[in-house]
Amino acid sequence: MDIHISNTTSHEDYAIYDNFPQHLCKMCGKCCKAITTPYSHEELVELAKKGQEEARVFIEIFKKYDSIEAARAAVPDHVDNILQIMKRNKDFDISKVTFYYCPHLTKQNTCPVYATRPDCCRRAPRNGWTIFPPDCGFAGWQFMQRERVKETIRKLKEYLLELELFDEDYVIPERNITAGELKKIINERIKPWEEFGAKLW
Ligand code: SF4
Ligand code: SF4
């Protein structure tokens, strides 16, 4: 049995290792004008104080809108789209939602700190599920990313089925690990995508 599980399936890998098609950006500036995180502002500040680098950089760069309405006034479709998608989460709590904007963005929607922009900008859209405006130039790219991930997950599930034919302690010759260990590795690869529905793919 030839089992290949070298396809990367972590959230990060798909954006970082791709040849990123920056030319797809229409420079509407919407993604720089309304940004949110899964944390409340207080939680984010706390994480930054504890030395979490991504939180620290985020707090340092982005400025907080006074209210959701203020963010909506700047980019209505983007803010409504984000809220609509966030509401699907059963733990959604609107009182925790804070929107931010980037003070660097120019009137022409260019980034004057492009060479040194933070990682969160460098990687955006991070994967096929990152919430970007409905008319973002990356919409088609994100669709292809989602399809690519789904295809990989489906292959991994096929490998899992094949592994069911073996005892847990059977050593897979070409990998020198047991079927049980390999199943564990494959399940770990699938797990990060469960929040996007991987169980149903
Ligand atoms: S929302 Fe999309 S098209 Fe608009 S600036 Fe951001 S990446 Fe570019
Ligand atoms: S640093 Fe540049 S790319 Fe990042 S949000 Fe600001 S203007 Fe946009």
Short mmCIF file of C-alpha atoms and ligand atoms in Angstrom, two decimals:
data_model
loop_
_atom_site.label_atom_id
_atom_site.label_comp_id
_atom_site.label_asym_id
_atom_site.label_seq_id
_atom_site.Cartn_x
_atom_site.Cartn_y
_atom_site.Cartn_z
CA MET A 1 0.00 0.00 0.00
CA ASP A 2 1.40 3.38 -0.98
CA ILE A 3 0.24 6.10 1.36
CA HIS A 4 1.21 9.69 0.68
CA ILE A 5 0.34 12.17 3.38
CA SER A 6 2.82 14.83 2.44
CA ASN A 7 0.18 17.34 1.34
CA THR A 8 0.19 20.15 3.84
CA THR A 9 -3.12 20.80 5.48
CA SER A 10 -2.53 23.36 8.20
CA HIS A 11 -4.35 26.69 7.82
CA GLU A 12 -1.10 28.57 7.39
CA ASP A 13 0.52 26.38 4.79
CA TYR A 14 -1.97 27.04 2.04
CA ALA A 15 -1.34 30.77 1.99
CA ILE A 16 2.34 30.94 2.86
CA TYR A 17 3.65 28.40 0.40
CA ASP A 18 1.45 29.41 -2.48
CA ASN A 19 2.70 31.63 -5.19
CA PHE A 20 0.54 34.45 -3.97
CA PRO A 21 -1.48 36.12 -6.78
CA GLN A 22 -1.20 39.67 -5.47
CA HIS A 23 -2.32 41.04 -8.85
CA LEU A 24 -5.88 39.91 -8.01
CA CYS A 25 -6.24 42.73 -5.49
CA LYS A 26 -8.56 45.45 -6.83
CA MET A 27 -7.19 47.91 -4.27
CA CYS A 28 -10.63 48.77 -2.93
CA GLY A 29 -9.04 49.13 0.53
CA LYS A 30 -12.01 47.51 2.29
CA CYS A 31 -9.97 44.83 4.05
CA CYS A 32 -7.72 47.52 5.58
CA LYS A 33 -10.70 49.64 6.67
CA ALA A 34 -12.55 47.03 8.74
CA ILE A 35 -10.70 44.27 10.53
CA THR A 36 -11.85 42.18 13.45
CA THR A 37 -10.49 39.27 15.47
CA PRO A 38 -12.04 36.39 17.42
CA TYR A 39 -11.14 38.26 20.65
CA SER A 40 -12.70 41.18 22.47
CA HIS A 41 -10.50 44.28 22.57
CA GLU A 42 -9.75 43.66 26.26
CA GLU A 43 -8.71 40.06 25.56
CA LEU A 44 -6.48 41.22 22.74
CA VAL A 45 -4.79 43.82 24.97
CA GLU A 46 -4.31 41.13 27.63
CA LEU A 47 -2.74 38.75 25.09
CA ALA A 48 -0.41 41.53 23.94
CA LYS A 49 0.61 42.22 27.55
CA LYS A 50 1.39 38.54 27.99
CA GLY A 51 3.79 38.79 25.07
CA GLN A 52 1.72 37.20 22.32
CA GLU A 53 3.53 38.71 19.35
CA GLU A 54 0.67 38.73 16.84
CA ALA A 55 -1.63 40.46 19.36
CA ARG A 56 1.09 42.98 20.24
CA VAL A 57 1.69 43.93 16.60
CA PHE A 58 -2.05 44.11 15.96
CA ILE A 59 -2.69 46.48 18.87
CA GLU A 60 0.29 48.58 17.88
CA ILE A 61 -0.81 49.07 14.26
CA PHE A 62 -4.57 49.04 14.08
CA LYS A 63 -6.91 51.63 15.53
CA LYS A 64 -10.19 50.75 17.16
CA TYR A 65 -13.52 52.05 15.83
CA ASP A 66 -15.71 53.50 18.58
CA SER A 67 -18.59 51.24 17.58
CA ILE A 68 -19.73 48.68 15.06
CA GLU A 69 -21.85 51.43 13.50
CA ALA A 70 -18.74 53.53 12.91
CA ALA A 71 -17.10 50.62 11.10
CA ARG A 72 -20.29 50.00 9.14
CA ALA A 73 -20.34 53.62 8.03
CA ALA A 74 -16.85 53.15 6.55
CA VAL A 75 -17.39 49.81 4.78
CA PRO A 76 -21.02 48.67 5.12
CA ASP A 77 -20.95 45.54 2.92
CA HIS A 78 -17.70 44.24 4.43
CA VAL A 79 -18.85 44.77 8.04
CA ASP A 80 -22.28 43.23 7.43
CA ASN A 81 -20.70 40.27 5.66
CA ILE A 82 -18.29 39.67 8.56
CA LEU A 83 -21.08 39.89 11.14
CA GLN A 84 -23.37 37.61 9.14
CA ILE A 85 -20.68 34.92 8.96
CA MET A 86 -19.62 35.35 12.60
CA LYS A 87 -23.24 34.91 13.71
CA ARG A 88 -23.16 31.32 12.43
CA ASN A 89 -20.90 30.49 15.37
CA LYS A 90 -23.02 29.31 18.30
CA ASP A 91 -20.70 31.19 20.70
CA PHE A 92 -21.14 34.48 18.83
CA ASP A 93 -21.37 37.41 21.22
CA ILE A 94 -21.80 40.79 19.53
CA SER A 95 -20.72 42.61 22.68
CA LYS A 96 -17.23 41.16 22.15
CA VAL A 97 -16.92 42.31 18.54
CA THR A 98 -14.56 45.19 17.87
CA PHE A 99 -13.66 46.54 14.47
CA TYR A 100 -10.35 48.19 13.68
CA TYR A 101 -8.94 50.17 10.79
CA CYS A 102 -5.43 50.73 9.57
CA PRO A 103 -4.25 54.33 9.91
CA HIS A 104 -1.59 53.76 7.25
CA LEU A 105 -3.95 53.25 4.32
CA THR A 106 -3.71 56.18 1.92
CA LYS A 107 -6.64 57.94 0.20
CA GLN A 108 -5.66 56.07 -2.97
CA ASN A 109 -5.98 52.77 -1.03
CA THR A 110 -2.28 52.07 -1.22
CA CYS A 111 -0.14 50.74 1.60
CA PRO A 112 2.76 53.10 2.40
CA VAL A 113 4.36 50.48 4.66
CA TYR A 114 4.02 47.67 2.14
CA ALA A 115 7.59 46.38 2.51
CA THR A 116 7.28 46.15 6.29
CA ARG A 117 3.54 45.43 6.59
CA PRO A 118 2.71 43.02 9.41
CA ASP A 119 2.35 39.29 8.88
CA CYS A 120 -1.43 39.42 9.15
CA CYS A 121 -1.46 41.68 6.05
CA ARG A 122 1.28 39.75 4.30
CA ARG A 123 -0.71 36.53 4.56
CA ALA A 124 -4.16 37.92 3.82
CA PRO A 125 -6.40 36.36 2.76
CA ARG A 126 -4.91 33.66 4.92
CA ASN A 127 -6.96 30.83 3.45
CA GLY A 128 -10.14 30.13 1.55
CA TRP A 129 -12.24 30.84 4.62
CA THR A 130 -10.84 34.21 5.64
CA ILE A 131 -13.77 36.63 5.58
CA PHE A 132 -13.14 39.17 2.87
CA PRO A 133 -15.64 41.52 1.20
CA PRO A 134 -18.04 39.81 -1.24
CA ASP A 135 -16.55 41.72 -4.19
CA CYS A 136 -12.91 41.17 -3.21
CA GLY A 137 -10.63 40.31 -6.12
CA PHE A 138 -9.54 37.19 -4.25
CA ALA A 139 -13.04 35.64 -4.17
CA GLY A 140 -12.25 33.20 -7.02
CA TRP A 141 -8.84 32.41 -5.55
CA GLN A 142 -10.45 31.69 -2.18
CA PHE A 143 -12.95 29.37 -3.88
CA MET A 144 -10.07 27.44 -5.48
CA GLN A 145 -8.26 27.27 -2.12
CA ARG A 146 -11.34 25.78 -0.48
CA GLU A 147 -11.68 23.20 -3.25
CA ARG A 148 -8.01 22.33 -2.95
CA VAL A 149 -8.22 21.78 0.79
CA LYS A 150 -11.39 19.72 0.42
CA GLU A 151 -9.73 17.51 -2.20
CA THR A 152 -6.75 16.89 0.11
CA ILE A 153 -9.00 16.09 3.07
CA ARG A 154 -11.04 13.67 0.97
CA LYS A 155 -7.82 11.88 -0.04
CA LEU A 156 -6.75 11.67 3.60
CA LYS A 157 -10.12 10.17 4.48
CA GLU A 158 -9.62 7.56 1.74
CA TYR A 159 -6.27 6.66 3.32
CA LEU A 160 -7.99 6.29 6.66
CA LEU A 161 -10.44 3.85 5.11
CA GLU A 162 -7.59 1.85 3.57
CA LEU A 163 -5.88 1.73 6.95
CA GLU A 164 -8.97 0.13 8.47
CA LEU A 165 -7.87 -3.05 6.62
CA PHE A 166 -4.85 -3.37 8.90
CA ASP A 167 -4.39 -4.15 12.57
CA GLU A 168 -3.48 -1.08 14.62
CA ASP A 169 0.06 -2.42 15.24
CA TYR A 170 0.73 -3.45 11.64
CA VAL A 171 3.90 -1.67 10.52
CA ILE A 172 3.47 0.13 7.18
CA PRO A 173 6.68 -0.88 5.38
CA GLU A 174 7.30 2.29 3.35
CA ARG A 175 6.76 4.56 6.39
CA ASN A 176 8.06 2.38 9.19
CA ILE A 177 5.21 3.34 11.50
CA THR A 178 2.17 1.40 12.59
CA ALA A 179 -1.24 1.72 11.00
CA GLY A 180 -2.52 3.11 14.32
CA GLU A 181 0.16 5.81 14.41
CA LEU A 182 -0.47 6.75 10.80
CA LYS A 183 -4.20 7.05 11.45
CA LYS A 184 -3.43 9.37 14.32
CA ILE A 185 -1.22 11.56 12.11
CA ILE A 186 -3.87 11.72 9.40
CA ASN A 187 -6.60 12.60 11.90
CA GLU A 188 -4.39 15.40 13.23
CA ARG A 189 -4.04 16.75 9.69
CA ILE A 190 -7.81 16.73 9.24
CA LYS A 191 -8.69 18.23 12.64
CA PRO A 192 -7.84 21.92 11.96
CA TRP A 193 -10.34 21.92 9.09
CA GLU A 194 -13.24 20.57 11.11
CA GLU A 195 -14.29 24.09 12.05
CA PHE A 196 -14.92 24.65 8.33
CA GLY A 197 -16.96 21.46 7.93
CA ALA A 198 -14.31 18.83 7.15
CA LYS A 199 -16.40 16.10 8.74
CA LEU A 200 -18.90 16.43 5.89
CA TRP A 201 -16.44 16.60 2.96
S1 SF4 B 1 -10.75 43.62 -0.12
FE1 SF4 B 1 -9.72 42.32 -1.62
S2 SF4 B 1 -9.65 43.57 -3.47
FE2 SF4 B 1 -10.06 44.97 -1.76
S3 SF4 B 1 -8.05 45.71 -1.09
FE3 SF4 B 1 -8.54 43.92 0.17
S4 SF4 B 1 -7.59 42.19 -0.92
FE4 SF4 B 1 -7.72 43.88 -2.37
S1 SF4 B 2 -0.40 47.83 6.87
FE1 SF4 B 2 -0.86 48.16 4.72
S2 SF4 B 2 -1.79 46.24 4.01
FE2 SF4 B 2 -1.85 46.24 6.27
S3 SF4 B 2 -3.87 47.05 6.77
FE3 SF4 B 2 -2.41 48.78 6.74
S4 SF4 B 2 -2.54 49.65 4.68
FE4 SF4 B 2 -3.48 47.60 4.63
#
